[in-house]
mmCIF file of C-alpha atoms and ligand atoms in Angstrom:
data_model
loop_
_atom_site.group_PDB
_atom_site.id
_atom_site.type_symbol
_atom_site.label_atom_id
_atom_site.label_comp_id
_atom_site.label_asym_id
_atom_site.label_seq_id
_atom_site.Cartn_x
_atom_site.Cartn_y
_atom_site.Cartn_z
ATOM 1 C CA MET A 3 80.393 86.540 88.048
ATOM 2 C CA ASN A 4 82.020 86.596 84.858
ATOM 3 C CA LYS A 5 80.572 84.092 81.755
ATOM 4 C CA LYS A 6 83.444 81.554 82.687
ATOM 5 C CA ASP A 7 82.752 81.473 86.127
ATOM 6 C CA LEU A 8 78.914 81.186 85.759
ATOM 7 C CA ARG A 9 78.991 78.484 82.952
ATOM 8 C CA LYS A 10 80.849 76.585 85.720
ATOM 9 C CA MET A 11 78.235 77.232 88.321
ATOM 10 C CA MET A 12 75.525 76.112 86.090
ATOM 11 C CA LEU A 13 77.371 72.952 84.657
ATOM 12 C CA GLU A 14 77.280 71.512 88.715
ATOM 13 C CA LYS A 15 74.012 72.951 89.447
ATOM 14 C CA LEU A 16 72.543 71.107 86.043
ATOM 15 C CA GLN A 17 73.991 67.975 87.449
ATOM 16 C CA GLU A 18 71.802 68.050 90.766
ATOM 17 C CA ILE A 19 68.519 67.464 88.703
ATOM 18 C CA ASP A 20 67.918 63.936 88.927
ATOM 19 C CA SER A 21 67.152 61.793 85.970
ATOM 20 C CA LYS A 22 63.320 61.244 86.318
ATOM 21 C CA SER A 23 62.989 65.689 86.799
ATOM 22 C CA HIS A 24 65.201 66.004 84.026
ATOM 23 C CA ILE A 25 62.965 63.160 81.545
ATOM 24 C CA TYR A 26 59.683 65.032 82.917
ATOM 25 C CA LYS A 27 61.018 68.826 82.949
ATOM 26 C CA SER A 28 62.878 68.119 79.260
ATOM 27 C CA LYS A 29 59.235 66.556 77.678
ATOM 28 C CA SER A 30 57.418 69.415 79.061
ATOM 29 C CA ILE A 31 59.538 71.795 77.509
ATOM 30 C CA ILE A 32 59.548 69.971 74.162
ATOM 31 C CA ASN A 33 55.140 69.742 74.571
ATOM 32 C CA LYS A 34 55.075 73.413 75.354
ATOM 33 C CA LEU A 35 57.475 73.763 71.545
ATOM 34 C CA PHE A 36 55.203 71.623 69.184
ATOM 35 C CA ASP A 37 52.213 73.628 71.077
ATOM 36 C CA SER A 38 53.719 77.213 70.400
ATOM 37 C CA GLU A 39 52.268 79.223 67.259
ATOM 38 C CA GLN A 40 56.184 79.655 66.261
ATOM 39 C CA TYR A 41 56.538 75.660 65.779
ATOM 40 C CA LYS A 42 53.206 75.176 63.723
ATOM 41 C CA SER A 43 53.602 78.457 61.489
ATOM 42 C CA SER A 44 57.529 77.347 60.782
ATOM 43 C CA LYS A 45 58.161 74.984 57.856
ATOM 44 C CA ASP A 46 62.283 74.947 58.168
ATOM 45 C CA ILE A 47 63.354 74.460 61.256
ATOM 46 C CA PHE A 48 66.659 74.269 62.742
ATOM 47 C CA VAL A 49 67.266 72.416 66.149
ATOM 48 C CA PHE A 50 70.540 71.077 67.951
ATOM 49 C CA VAL A 51 70.884 67.448 68.460
ATOM 50 C CA SER A 52 70.902 67.499 72.513
ATOM 51 C CA PHE A 53 73.946 65.993 74.273
ATOM 52 C CA LYS A 54 74.701 64.496 77.467
ATOM 53 C CA ASN A 55 72.087 66.216 80.241
ATOM 54 C CA GLU A 56 70.745 68.641 77.807
ATOM 55 C CA ILE A 57 66.879 69.189 77.365
ATOM 56 C CA ASN A 58 66.241 66.016 75.254
ATOM 57 C CA THR A 59 65.903 67.128 71.528
ATOM 58 C CA HIS A 60 65.604 63.729 69.899
ATOM 59 C CA GLU A 61 61.832 63.060 70.005
ATOM 60 C CA PHE A 62 61.710 66.766 68.866
ATOM 61 C CA ILE A 63 63.570 66.021 65.963
ATOM 62 C CA ASN A 64 61.904 62.374 64.786
ATOM 63 C CA ARG A 65 58.264 64.390 65.396
ATOM 64 C CA ALA A 66 59.023 67.558 63.407
ATOM 65 C CA ILE A 67 60.441 65.217 60.436
ATOM 66 C CA ASN A 68 56.946 63.151 60.769
ATOM 67 C CA ASP A 69 55.216 66.655 60.842
ATOM 68 C CA ASN A 70 56.967 67.111 57.347
ATOM 69 C CA LYS A 71 58.484 70.055 58.426
ATOM 70 C CA ASN A 72 62.264 70.385 56.794
ATOM 71 C CA VAL A 73 65.000 69.840 59.668
ATOM 72 C CA TYR A 74 68.024 71.138 60.110
ATOM 73 C CA VAL A 75 70.568 70.223 62.620
ATOM 74 C CA PRO A 76 74.363 71.651 63.262
ATOM 75 C CA ILE A 77 77.354 70.829 61.702
ATOM 76 C CA ILE A 78 80.559 72.122 63.285
ATOM 77 C CA ASP A 79 83.178 73.258 61.038
ATOM 78 C CA LYS A 80 86.331 72.955 63.163
ATOM 79 C CA ALA A 81 88.650 74.819 61.139
ATOM 80 C CA ASN A 82 86.795 77.971 60.763
ATOM 81 C CA LYS A 83 85.321 77.509 63.817
ATOM 82 C CA LEU A 84 81.546 77.917 62.489
ATOM 83 C CA MET A 85 78.423 75.931 62.651
ATOM 84 C CA ASN A 86 77.064 75.120 59.323
ATOM 85 C CA ILE A 87 73.128 73.427 59.327
ATOM 86 C CA SER A 88 72.521 70.364 57.383
ATOM 87 C CA LYS A 89 68.838 68.871 56.587
ATOM 88 C CA LEU A 90 68.399 65.817 58.119
ATOM 89 C CA THR A 91 65.479 63.632 56.729
ATOM 90 C CA ARG A 92 66.581 60.253 58.958
ATOM 91 C CA PHE A 93 67.325 60.588 62.561
ATOM 92 C CA GLU A 94 69.295 57.203 61.778
ATOM 93 C CA ASP A 95 71.633 59.158 59.709
ATOM 94 C CA LEU A 96 73.250 61.141 62.675
ATOM 95 C CA GLU A 97 76.534 59.779 64.077
ATOM 96 C CA SER A 98 78.787 60.780 66.590
ATOM 97 C CA GLY A 99 80.938 64.235 65.210
ATOM 98 C CA TYR A 100 82.208 67.493 67.121
ATOM 99 C CA PHE A 101 82.988 66.623 70.872
ATOM 100 C CA GLY A 102 80.836 63.334 70.833
ATOM 101 C CA VAL A 103 77.736 65.498 69.789
ATOM 102 C CA LEU A 104 75.380 63.957 66.944
ATOM 103 C CA GLU A 105 76.004 65.012 63.359
ATOM 104 C CA PRO A 106 74.842 64.093 59.882
ATOM 105 C CA ASN A 107 77.158 60.732 58.575
ATOM 106 C CA LYS A 108 79.170 61.372 55.621
ATOM 107 C CA GLU A 109 76.526 59.991 53.251
ATOM 108 C CA SER A 110 73.632 62.278 54.309
ATOM 109 C CA ILE A 111 75.297 65.412 54.676
ATOM 110 C CA ASP A 112 73.318 68.371 53.194
ATOM 111 C CA ILE A 113 74.435 71.722 53.396
ATOM 112 C CA VAL A 114 72.235 74.399 52.773
ATOM 113 C CA ASP A 115 71.879 78.264 53.010
ATOM 114 C CA PRO A 116 70.827 79.009 56.768
ATOM 115 C CA ASN A 117 69.231 82.302 55.315
ATOM 116 C CA ILE A 118 65.955 80.144 54.406
ATOM 117 C CA LEU A 119 65.206 79.394 58.249
ATOM 118 C CA ASP A 120 61.812 79.776 59.892
ATOM 119 C CA LEU A 121 62.969 79.035 63.247
ATOM 120 C CA VAL A 122 65.954 78.345 65.314
ATOM 121 C CA ILE A 123 65.348 75.941 68.297
ATOM 122 C CA THR A 124 68.440 77.935 70.818
ATOM 123 C CA PRO A 125 70.693 75.508 73.301
ATOM 124 C CA GLY A 126 71.959 77.711 76.735
ATOM 125 C CA LEU A 127 73.611 77.170 79.643
ATOM 126 C CA ILE A 128 71.704 80.185 81.183
ATOM 127 C CA PHE A 129 68.921 82.788 79.880
ATOM 128 C CA ASN A 130 68.785 86.175 81.143
ATOM 129 C CA THR A 131 65.068 87.758 81.004
ATOM 130 C CA LYS A 132 66.091 89.500 78.241
ATOM 131 C CA GLY A 133 66.933 86.650 76.040
ATOM 132 C CA TYR A 134 70.065 86.805 76.172
ATOM 133 C CA ARG A 135 71.853 83.820 76.919
ATOM 134 C CA ILE A 136 75.460 82.185 77.751
ATOM 135 C CA GLY A 137 76.272 79.333 75.821
ATOM 136 C CA TYR A 138 79.591 76.797 76.168
ATOM 137 C CA GLY A 139 81.686 79.650 75.087
ATOM 138 C CA ALA A 140 82.464 79.472 71.651
ATOM 139 C CA GLY A 141 80.185 82.086 70.419
ATOM 140 C CA PHE A 142 78.502 79.573 67.868
ATOM 141 C CA TYR A 143 75.293 80.946 67.866
ATOM 142 C CA ASP A 144 76.580 84.329 68.132
ATOM 143 C CA LYS A 145 78.386 84.107 65.068
ATOM 144 C CA PHE A 146 75.714 81.996 63.321
ATOM 145 C CA PHE A 147 72.907 84.424 63.863
ATOM 146 C CA SER A 148 75.160 87.668 62.820
ATOM 147 C CA SER A 149 76.118 85.681 59.713
ATOM 148 C CA LEU A 150 72.242 85.679 58.409
ATOM 149 C CA ASN A 151 70.455 88.292 56.385
ATOM 150 C CA THR A 152 67.280 87.170 57.346
ATOM 151 C CA ASN A 153 65.382 87.025 60.563
ATOM 152 C CA PRO A 154 64.142 83.860 61.972
ATOM 153 C CA THR A 155 62.321 83.505 65.370
ATOM 154 C CA LYS A 156 64.615 82.478 68.021
ATOM 155 C CA ILE A 157 63.450 80.297 70.688
ATOM 156 C CA GLY A 158 65.463 79.259 73.810
ATOM 157 C CA ILE A 159 64.814 76.045 75.838
ATOM 158 C CA CYS A 160 66.001 75.590 79.223
ATOM 159 C CA PHE A 161 65.338 74.515 82.600
ATOM 160 C CA GLU A 162 64.026 77.017 84.761
ATOM 161 C CA GLU A 163 67.308 76.951 86.842
ATOM 162 C CA GLN A 164 68.514 77.881 84.052
ATOM 163 C CA ILE A 165 67.405 81.555 84.502
ATOM 164 C CA MET A 166 69.727 84.186 85.875
ATOM 165 C CA ASP A 167 70.683 87.753 85.579
ATOM 166 C CA PHE A 168 73.939 88.364 83.798
ATOM 167 C CA GLU A 169 75.657 91.197 81.918
ATOM 168 C CA ASN A 170 75.433 90.369 78.049
ATOM 169 C CA ASP A 171 78.493 91.370 75.863
ATOM 170 C CA ASP A 172 77.877 93.666 73.136
ATOM 171 C CA TYR A 173 78.276 90.617 70.147
ATOM 172 C CA ASP A 174 75.997 88.649 72.216
ATOM 173 C CA ILE A 175 72.375 87.772 69.996
ATOM 174 C CA PRO A 176 69.269 87.551 72.243
ATOM 175 C CA VAL A 177 66.264 85.153 71.438
ATOM 176 C CA ASP A 178 63.037 85.883 70.874
ATOM 177 C CA LEU A 179 61.341 83.511 73.213
ATOM 178 C CA ILE A 180 62.531 81.381 76.259
ATOM 179 C CA ILE A 181 60.414 78.192 76.848
ATOM 180 C CA ASN A 182 61.130 76.477 79.943
ATOM 181 C CA ASP A 183 59.243 74.034 82.084
ATOM 182 C CA LYS A 184 57.677 76.603 84.733
ATOM 183 C CA SER A 185 57.238 79.691 82.008
ATOM 184 C CA THR A 186 57.109 81.074 78.854
ATOM 185 C CA ILE A 187 58.972 84.416 78.404
ATOM 186 C CA ASN A 188 58.067 86.394 75.455
ATOM 187 C CA ILE A 189 60.857 89.122 74.951
ATOM 188 C CA LYS A 190 59.208 91.143 72.458
HETATM 189 N N1 LIG B 17 79.500 88.075 65.287
HETATM 190 C C1 LIG B 17 80.616 87.241 65.826
HETATM 191 N N2 LIG B 17 81.825 87.471 65.001
HETATM 192 C C2 LIG B 17 82.892 86.881 65.442
HETATM 193 N N3 LIG B 17 83.369 86.370 66.835
HETATM 194 C C3 LIG B 17 82.246 86.090 67.491
HETATM 195 C C4 LIG B 17 81.322 86.859 67.408
HETATM 196 N N4 LIG B 17 80.118 86.558 68.451
HETATM 197 C C5 LIG B 17 80.981 86.272 69.271
HETATM 198 N N5 LIG B 17 82.020 86.003 69.440
HETATM 199 C C6 LIG B 17 83.128 85.369 69.889
HETATM 200 O O1 LIG B 17 82.789 84.515 70.456
HETATM 201 C C7 LIG B 17 83.709 84.134 71.776
HETATM 202 C C8 LIG B 17 82.515 83.835 72.541
HETATM 203 O O2 LIG B 17 81.646 84.342 72.745
HETATM 204 P P1 LIG B 17 80.617 83.875 74.125
HETATM 205 O O3 LIG B 17 79.616 84.978 74.172
HETATM 206 O O4 LIG B 17 81.622 84.236 75.182
HETATM 207 O O5 LIG B 17 80.321 82.458 74.506
HETATM 208 P P2 LIG B 17 79.072 81.834 73.924
HETATM 209 O O6 LIG B 17 77.756 82.511 73.444
HETATM 210 O O7 LIG B 17 79.044 80.551 73.576
HETATM 211 O O8 LIG B 17 78.502 81.555 75.622
HETATM 212 C C9 LIG B 17 84.253 85.738 71.960
HETATM 213 O O9 LIG B 17 85.547 85.425 71.692
HETATM 214 C C10 LIG B 17 84.000 86.373 70.924
HETATM 215 O O10 LIG B 17 84.478 87.307 70.319
HETATM 216 MG MG1 LIG B 18 77.836 84.942 73.679
#
């Protein structure tokens, strides 16, 4: 199957996870993330703001801010099809943005140099055991990672159902660690 068909298949498969399991699995993944050495040793953390049936990162964002981490969230630059990062100090500063995903409101936008990041919490539709991911198809994270001069730790979070074998493209950039509800996969 090509990436396009795999995306479609996984989006359908994710619909089948009932809401109770979704909440339970999400919480267990986020708890593992908090318990990880990578989280504990990071100061500057970039995390996606979950949308629809993605793993819920809202509580993660609140607690990380409370833990005195510097938390950054994506702002999509539609014109250039690129992802910027903006420092978030209060969850309440988020409002509906690109495709309905929460983004910092105009007054609170604080775009910073992404080379300061220690850790990137990376979303994905499918991950393989080599750490490669299939996203929604815009290549935002591939472009973002390839633009960095630094090498932050990249953690992919997903449900166990989202781990599947597939052939990556040359421009795909893998994560270093995958945390899911059943296991933690260390790539290096
Ligand atoms: N470093 C990059 N620079 C420019 N374009 C890129 C880069 N990495 C990926 N792309 C482009 O992004 C598009 C989507 O990539 P793909 O891997 O299919 O999406 P996703 O990673 O979201 O699943 C591809 O057409 C690819 O050419
Ligand atoms: Mg890709």
